[in-house]
Amino acid sequence: MRRSYTVWPWLSASAVIAVLIGAGTSFAPLYLDNWGGDARHYMCPMIGGHNVDDPRADAGLCVTPPAWFVIVTALCLLLAVVFAVYCEMAAYLDAAGGLRAGGVMTRSARRTRNAMLWTLPAFLVVGLALEILTAAAWLPLVWLVAFFAVWLQAGWHVCDRIGLRLTTRTANDTLAAIWGFGVALTTHALVCYHVTFIGGIRGAALSACCSWAIASVSYNGDAVGEAAAADRRIATARGVIASIIQWVMVYNAVRAGESASDQTTATWLCPQFSVTASGARVGSCSPEGLRPLLSSVGLVLMVATLLASVCAAMACHFGRRSVSRGLYAVAGLCAASAFVIGTVVA
């Protein structure tokens, strides 16, 4: 079975969803909870962070401006997309024959290798900017491992040596889930300074399901007749399974947010974006009725997720692969937005 489409488009779509989840679920710990109680906040960003002196808290407190939040989120997305392009170039290098016996490279392989070399500086610059802004000394190690894994797979066929081909359905789904989970969790850790269970772990699991659903639309483009129909049925079933898990997670998050909105008398949100000269936090309350409004939007997005997933599965079943991937991406964006709203409201 050969690859039926290129790598980086679905990796980039999954990266957008993953970064949205990772950064969105960081909003509540950053600006609503403010690391009080058992948050165990160990550090504050090198640029833009403001330490808060609060004797009532069991752990340190830190407040960051909204501009810092937006910049770090954008850099996380850019880093993931650049890495997706690097993965694509590695796949092309593999398809072009790579380094042949005697150190000879084909012209196509040489062009692909040069493109990979031009990708590296952009990746390193963005990664360095993120490391400085977030004071995350562990970030280079994470991406070094990722680079090493991609290079080994594309250059030396490690998966082939152990009998696992990346073009098989099992490997494709596994890599998609790992990609979605890893990008969401890394983004959450960079923006949030630590990993929470409700937003970080559950959000990363949802991101893995969204990535899995998008990548599920792959089958043998050379198959004809009954073989092609069987491939479409299997691809449809994979997408349906991923969509069901995804929708259940979104439903639980939205229902939790709606219950929290109904049980409290406060219908506004008061994020704390700044501190005074003495170190006291400054609240910036939203207009009245924002919490019920967000809950309603979350319900609408939850329904939209279900509808888009059903349409995507139908498109996959009838062989409309581009339409199916696009609809799964739309379903993932709706699911990510609904999940973030439910997490923030709750």
Short mmCIF file of C-alpha atoms in Angstrom, two decimals:
data_model
loop_
_atom_site.label_atom_id
_atom_site.label_comp_id
_atom_site.label_asym_id
_atom_site.label_seq_id
_atom_site.Cartn_x
_atom_site.Cartn_y
_atom_site.Cartn_z
CA MET A 1 0.00 0.00 0.00
CA ARG A 2 1.42 3.35 -0.96
CA ARG A 3 0.82 6.75 0.58
CA SER A 4 -2.39 8.20 -0.81
CA TYR A 5 -1.54 11.80 0.10
CA THR A 6 1.26 13.91 1.44
CA VAL A 7 2.16 14.12 5.09
CA TRP A 8 2.39 17.76 6.06
CA PRO A 9 -1.21 18.94 5.32
CA TRP A 10 -2.80 16.63 7.87
CA LEU A 11 0.08 17.14 10.28
CA SER A 12 -0.44 20.91 10.05
CA ALA A 13 -4.20 20.61 10.49
CA SER A 14 -3.67 18.40 13.51
CA ALA A 15 -1.09 20.87 14.85
CA VAL A 16 -3.62 23.72 14.70
CA ILE A 17 -6.12 21.65 16.69
CA ALA A 18 -3.48 20.48 19.16
CA VAL A 19 -2.11 23.97 19.80
CA LEU A 20 -5.65 25.32 20.24
CA ILE A 21 -6.34 22.67 22.87
CA GLY A 22 -2.97 22.97 24.61
CA ALA A 23 -3.04 26.76 24.82
CA GLY A 24 -6.79 27.09 25.41
CA THR A 25 -6.78 24.76 28.38
CA SER A 26 -3.91 26.79 29.85
CA PHE A 27 -6.07 29.90 30.15
CA ALA A 28 -7.81 28.89 33.37
CA PRO A 29 -4.63 27.94 35.31
CA LEU A 30 -2.86 31.07 34.07
CA TYR A 31 -5.54 33.72 34.55
CA LEU A 32 -8.40 32.25 36.61
CA ASP A 33 -6.76 29.88 39.10
CA ASN A 34 -3.46 31.81 39.25
CA TRP A 35 -1.52 28.89 40.64
CA GLY A 36 -2.97 29.07 44.12
CA GLY A 37 -3.37 26.15 46.51
CA ASP A 38 -1.82 22.94 45.22
CA ALA A 39 -0.82 24.27 41.80
CA ARG A 40 2.88 23.87 42.71
CA HIS A 41 4.09 26.62 40.43
CA TYR A 42 7.86 26.31 40.25
CA MET A 43 8.85 29.07 37.85
CA CYS A 44 7.83 32.25 36.09
CA PRO A 45 8.74 33.13 32.47
CA MET A 46 11.95 35.08 31.95
CA ILE A 47 10.21 37.77 29.86
CA GLY A 48 6.79 39.15 30.76
CA GLY A 49 6.20 37.24 33.97
CA HIS A 50 5.27 39.01 37.19
CA ASN A 51 5.71 37.27 40.53
CA VAL A 52 2.85 37.80 42.96
CA ASP A 53 3.46 38.03 46.68
CA ASP A 54 0.49 36.22 48.25
CA PRO A 55 1.05 34.83 51.76
CA ARG A 56 -2.24 32.91 51.57
CA ALA A 57 -1.01 30.63 48.77
CA ASP A 58 0.78 27.33 49.35
CA ALA A 59 2.74 27.70 46.12
CA GLY A 60 4.24 30.55 44.14
CA LEU A 61 2.04 32.76 41.99
CA CYS A 62 2.78 34.30 38.62
CA VAL A 63 0.82 36.55 36.28
CA THR A 64 1.65 36.91 32.58
CA PRO A 65 0.24 39.52 30.15
CA PRO A 66 -2.10 38.42 27.33
CA ALA A 67 0.54 39.40 24.73
CA TRP A 68 2.90 36.79 26.18
CA PHE A 69 0.13 34.18 25.98
CA VAL A 70 -0.58 34.97 22.32
CA ILE A 71 3.08 35.09 21.27
CA VAL A 72 3.97 31.76 22.89
CA THR A 73 0.88 30.13 21.37
CA ALA A 74 1.78 31.42 17.90
CA LEU A 75 5.37 30.23 18.26
CA CYS A 76 4.19 26.77 19.33
CA LEU A 77 2.03 26.57 16.21
CA LEU A 78 4.84 27.78 13.97
CA LEU A 79 7.24 25.27 15.49
CA ALA A 80 4.81 22.40 14.88
CA VAL A 81 4.14 23.42 11.27
CA VAL A 82 7.87 23.75 10.51
CA PHE A 83 8.38 20.31 11.97
CA ALA A 84 5.54 18.98 9.77
CA VAL A 85 7.33 20.36 6.70
CA TYR A 86 10.54 18.71 7.89
CA CYS A 87 8.68 15.38 8.17
CA GLU A 88 7.43 15.82 4.60
CA MET A 89 10.93 16.49 3.31
CA ALA A 90 12.18 13.41 5.14
CA ALA A 91 9.46 11.34 3.49
CA TYR A 92 10.40 12.75 0.08
CA LEU A 93 14.06 11.96 0.74
CA ASP A 94 13.07 8.40 1.54
CA ALA A 95 10.97 8.12 -1.64
CA ALA A 96 13.75 9.63 -3.75
CA GLY A 97 16.14 6.89 -2.75
CA GLY A 98 18.11 8.70 -0.05
CA LEU A 99 21.83 7.97 0.15
CA ARG A 100 22.71 5.09 -2.14
CA ALA A 101 25.68 2.77 -2.06
CA GLY A 102 28.94 4.60 -2.48
CA GLY A 103 27.55 7.87 -1.13
CA VAL A 104 25.75 8.75 -4.38
CA MET A 105 22.52 10.79 -4.18
CA THR A 106 20.00 11.34 -6.93
CA ARG A 107 19.19 14.87 -8.06
CA SER A 108 15.74 14.72 -6.48
CA ALA A 109 17.15 13.43 -3.21
CA ARG A 110 19.77 16.20 -3.19
CA ARG A 111 17.11 18.91 -3.63
CA THR A 112 15.04 17.41 -0.85
CA ARG A 113 18.06 17.24 1.44
CA ASN A 114 18.83 20.92 0.76
CA ALA A 115 15.22 21.83 1.61
CA MET A 116 15.58 19.98 4.90
CA LEU A 117 18.75 21.91 5.65
CA TRP A 118 16.96 25.22 5.03
CA THR A 119 14.16 24.10 7.37
CA LEU A 120 16.53 23.58 10.26
CA PRO A 121 17.48 27.25 10.86
CA ALA A 122 13.83 28.32 11.04
CA PHE A 123 13.09 25.49 13.43
CA LEU A 124 16.05 26.34 15.66
CA VAL A 125 15.22 30.07 15.75
CA VAL A 126 11.60 29.46 16.75
CA GLY A 127 12.64 26.86 19.30
CA LEU A 128 15.20 29.21 20.83
CA ALA A 129 12.62 32.00 21.08
CA LEU A 130 10.23 29.66 22.87
CA GLU A 131 12.95 28.48 25.24
CA ILE A 132 13.81 32.06 26.18
CA LEU A 133 10.21 33.21 26.60
CA THR A 134 9.17 30.22 28.70
CA ALA A 135 12.48 29.43 30.43
CA ALA A 136 11.95 25.81 29.38
CA ALA A 137 15.38 24.21 29.50
CA TRP A 138 13.87 20.82 28.56
CA LEU A 139 12.47 21.97 25.19
CA PRO A 140 15.57 21.28 23.04
CA LEU A 141 15.69 17.70 24.32
CA VAL A 142 12.07 17.06 23.28
CA TRP A 143 12.56 18.25 19.72
CA LEU A 144 15.98 16.61 19.44
CA VAL A 145 14.34 13.25 20.15
CA ALA A 146 11.61 14.03 17.60
CA PHE A 147 14.15 14.98 14.93
CA PHE A 148 16.18 11.87 15.62
CA ALA A 149 13.13 9.63 15.31
CA VAL A 150 12.04 11.18 11.99
CA TRP A 151 15.53 10.99 10.54
CA LEU A 152 15.97 7.35 11.52
CA GLN A 153 12.62 6.34 10.07
CA ALA A 154 13.13 8.15 6.79
CA GLY A 155 16.82 7.45 6.31
CA TRP A 156 17.42 3.96 7.65
CA HIS A 157 13.97 2.31 7.55
CA VAL A 158 13.99 1.33 11.20
CA CYS A 159 10.31 0.44 11.08
CA ASP A 160 10.90 -1.83 8.10
CA ARG A 161 13.65 -3.62 10.00
CA ILE A 162 11.26 -4.54 12.82
CA GLY A 163 8.52 -5.50 10.39
CA LEU A 164 6.33 -2.40 10.77
CA ARG A 165 5.72 -0.25 7.71
CA LEU A 166 4.61 3.34 8.19
CA THR A 167 2.21 2.99 5.27
CA THR A 168 0.13 0.35 7.07
CA ARG A 169 -3.06 1.45 8.77
CA THR A 170 -1.91 0.52 12.28
CA ALA A 171 1.31 2.49 12.06
CA ASN A 172 -0.45 5.43 10.41
CA ASP A 173 -3.02 5.67 13.20
CA THR A 174 -0.39 5.24 15.90
CA LEU A 175 1.85 7.98 14.54
CA ALA A 176 -1.12 10.32 14.10
CA ALA A 177 -2.21 9.80 17.71
CA ILE A 178 1.35 10.31 19.00
CA TRP A 179 1.68 13.51 16.95
CA GLY A 180 -1.59 14.99 18.21
CA PHE A 181 -0.91 14.00 21.82
CA GLY A 182 2.68 15.26 21.79
CA VAL A 183 2.00 18.67 20.24
CA ALA A 184 -0.93 19.39 22.58
CA LEU A 185 0.95 18.29 25.69
CA THR A 186 4.12 20.21 24.76
CA THR A 187 2.11 23.36 24.04
CA HIS A 188 0.24 23.02 27.33
CA ALA A 189 3.48 22.57 29.26
CA LEU A 190 5.12 25.58 27.59
CA VAL A 191 2.18 27.93 28.07
CA CYS A 192 0.99 26.62 31.42
CA TYR A 193 4.44 25.96 33.00
CA HIS A 194 3.25 22.55 34.17
CA VAL A 195 0.81 19.84 33.08
CA THR A 196 -2.69 19.67 34.53
CA PHE A 197 -4.84 16.56 34.27
CA ILE A 198 -8.16 18.13 33.26
CA GLY A 199 -6.67 20.39 30.62
CA GLY A 200 -3.29 18.86 29.82
CA ILE A 201 -3.75 15.08 29.84
CA ARG A 202 -7.39 14.98 28.75
CA GLY A 203 -6.82 17.69 26.18
CA ALA A 204 -3.85 15.82 24.72
CA ALA A 205 -5.97 12.65 24.50
CA LEU A 206 -8.67 14.59 22.64
CA SER A 207 -6.04 16.02 20.30
CA ALA A 208 -4.78 12.50 19.61
CA CYS A 209 -8.31 11.42 18.63
CA CYS A 210 -8.71 14.43 16.31
CA SER A 211 -5.38 13.70 14.65
CA TRP A 212 -6.28 10.03 14.33
CA ALA A 213 -9.60 10.87 12.66
CA ILE A 214 -7.92 13.12 10.07
CA ALA A 215 -5.21 10.57 9.32
CA SER A 216 -7.71 7.71 9.07
CA VAL A 217 -8.68 8.78 5.54
CA SER A 218 -5.91 6.83 3.85
CA TYR A 219 -6.23 3.69 1.79
CA ASN A 220 -4.67 2.04 -1.21
CA GLY A 221 -5.03 4.33 -4.20
CA ASP A 222 -4.15 1.48 -6.58
CA ALA A 223 -6.94 -0.84 -5.41
CA VAL A 224 -9.96 -1.37 -7.65
CA GLY A 225 -13.30 -3.10 -7.41
CA GLU A 226 -14.07 -4.98 -4.21
CA ALA A 227 -10.59 -4.36 -2.81
CA ALA A 228 -11.11 -0.58 -3.07
CA ALA A 229 -14.55 -0.87 -1.43
CA ALA A 230 -13.07 -2.89 1.44
CA ASP A 231 -10.32 -0.30 1.94
CA ARG A 232 -12.92 2.48 2.10
CA ARG A 233 -15.01 0.57 4.64
CA ILE A 234 -11.97 0.01 6.87
CA ALA A 235 -10.92 3.67 6.61
CA THR A 236 -14.49 4.76 7.43
CA ALA A 237 -14.59 2.49 10.48
CA ARG A 238 -11.31 3.90 11.78
CA GLY A 239 -12.59 7.45 11.45
CA VAL A 240 -15.89 6.59 13.13
CA ILE A 241 -14.14 5.02 16.13
CA ALA A 242 -11.89 8.06 16.55
CA SER A 243 -14.86 10.41 16.18
CA ILE A 244 -16.93 8.57 18.80
CA ILE A 245 -14.16 8.80 21.39
CA GLN A 246 -13.59 12.43 20.46
CA TRP A 247 -17.28 13.35 20.80
CA VAL A 248 -17.67 11.60 24.16
CA MET A 249 -14.74 13.58 25.57
CA VAL A 250 -16.18 16.84 24.23
CA TYR A 251 -19.62 15.99 25.64
CA ASN A 252 -18.21 15.38 29.12
CA ALA A 253 -16.26 18.65 29.04
CA VAL A 254 -19.23 20.72 27.82
CA ARG A 255 -21.62 19.15 30.31
CA ALA A 256 -19.17 19.82 33.15
CA GLY A 257 -18.92 23.44 32.08
CA GLU A 258 -22.68 23.79 31.81
CA SER A 259 -23.21 22.28 35.26
CA ALA A 260 -20.63 24.62 36.78
CA SER A 261 -22.30 27.58 35.08
CA ASP A 262 -25.72 26.58 36.45
CA GLN A 263 -24.52 25.98 40.00
CA THR A 264 -22.79 29.34 40.48
CA THR A 265 -24.46 32.73 40.75
CA ALA A 266 -21.53 34.48 39.03
CA THR A 267 -22.25 34.86 35.33
CA TRP A 268 -18.99 36.62 34.49
CA LEU A 269 -15.31 35.66 34.41
CA CYS A 270 -12.60 37.68 36.11
CA PRO A 271 -9.20 36.81 34.63
CA GLN A 272 -6.15 38.45 36.19
CA PHE A 273 -3.81 39.74 33.50
CA SER A 274 -1.62 42.12 35.48
CA VAL A 275 -0.35 43.10 38.94
CA THR A 276 0.10 46.39 40.75
CA ALA A 277 3.44 47.87 41.79
CA SER A 278 3.06 46.21 45.19
CA GLY A 279 2.50 42.78 43.64
CA ALA A 280 -1.27 42.57 44.10
CA ARG A 281 -3.28 40.87 41.33
CA VAL A 282 -5.63 42.96 39.21
CA GLY A 283 -8.89 41.39 38.04
CA SER A 284 -10.49 42.28 34.69
CA CYS A 285 -14.08 41.07 34.83
CA SER A 286 -15.99 40.28 31.66
CA PRO A 287 -19.51 41.56 30.87
CA GLU A 288 -22.44 40.07 32.75
CA GLY A 289 -23.76 36.82 31.31
CA LEU A 290 -20.55 35.61 29.67
CA ARG A 291 -20.53 32.21 31.37
CA PRO A 292 -24.04 31.20 30.19
CA LEU A 293 -23.20 32.49 26.71
CA LEU A 294 -20.03 30.42 26.55
CA SER A 295 -21.95 27.36 27.71
CA SER A 296 -24.46 27.84 24.90
CA VAL A 297 -21.68 28.25 22.35
CA GLY A 298 -20.07 25.06 23.66
CA LEU A 299 -23.33 23.15 23.13
CA VAL A 300 -23.62 24.45 19.57
CA LEU A 301 -20.03 23.46 18.82
CA MET A 302 -20.64 20.02 20.33
CA VAL A 303 -23.55 19.45 17.93
CA ALA A 304 -21.47 20.81 15.03
CA THR A 305 -18.71 18.33 15.91
CA LEU A 306 -21.14 15.44 15.65
CA LEU A 307 -22.62 16.61 12.34
CA ALA A 308 -19.22 17.26 10.75
CA SER A 309 -17.95 13.84 11.87
CA VAL A 310 -20.96 12.05 10.38
CA CYS A 311 -20.58 13.89 7.07
CA ALA A 312 -16.85 13.14 7.05
CA ALA A 313 -17.47 9.42 7.56
CA MET A 314 -20.02 9.40 4.72
CA ALA A 315 -17.60 11.22 2.41
CA CYS A 316 -14.87 8.70 3.24
CA HIS A 317 -17.23 5.80 2.56
CA PHE A 318 -18.03 7.14 -0.91
CA GLY A 319 -14.38 7.80 -1.75
CA ARG A 320 -14.31 11.59 -1.35
CA ARG A 321 -11.03 11.68 0.49
CA SER A 322 -10.25 15.40 0.27
CA VAL A 323 -13.76 16.30 1.44
CA SER A 324 -13.56 13.76 4.26
CA ARG A 325 -10.23 15.07 5.54
CA GLY A 326 -11.51 18.63 5.44
CA LEU A 327 -14.66 17.71 7.36
CA TYR A 328 -12.66 15.78 9.96
CA ALA A 329 -10.45 18.86 10.36
CA VAL A 330 -13.56 21.05 10.84
CA ALA A 331 -14.92 18.55 13.36
CA GLY A 332 -11.61 18.67 15.21
CA LEU A 333 -11.63 22.46 15.36
CA CYS A 334 -15.19 22.46 16.69
CA ALA A 335 -14.32 19.76 19.22
CA ALA A 336 -11.22 21.64 20.37
CA SER A 337 -13.14 24.90 20.78
CA ALA A 338 -15.97 23.20 22.69
CA PHE A 339 -13.50 21.39 24.94
CA VAL A 340 -11.62 24.59 25.74
CA ILE A 341 -14.89 26.42 26.52
CA GLY A 342 -16.04 23.63 28.81
CA THR A 343 -12.70 23.58 30.61
CA VAL A 344 -12.61 27.36 31.10
CA VAL A 345 -16.23 27.66 32.25
CA ALA A 346 -15.91 24.73 34.62
#
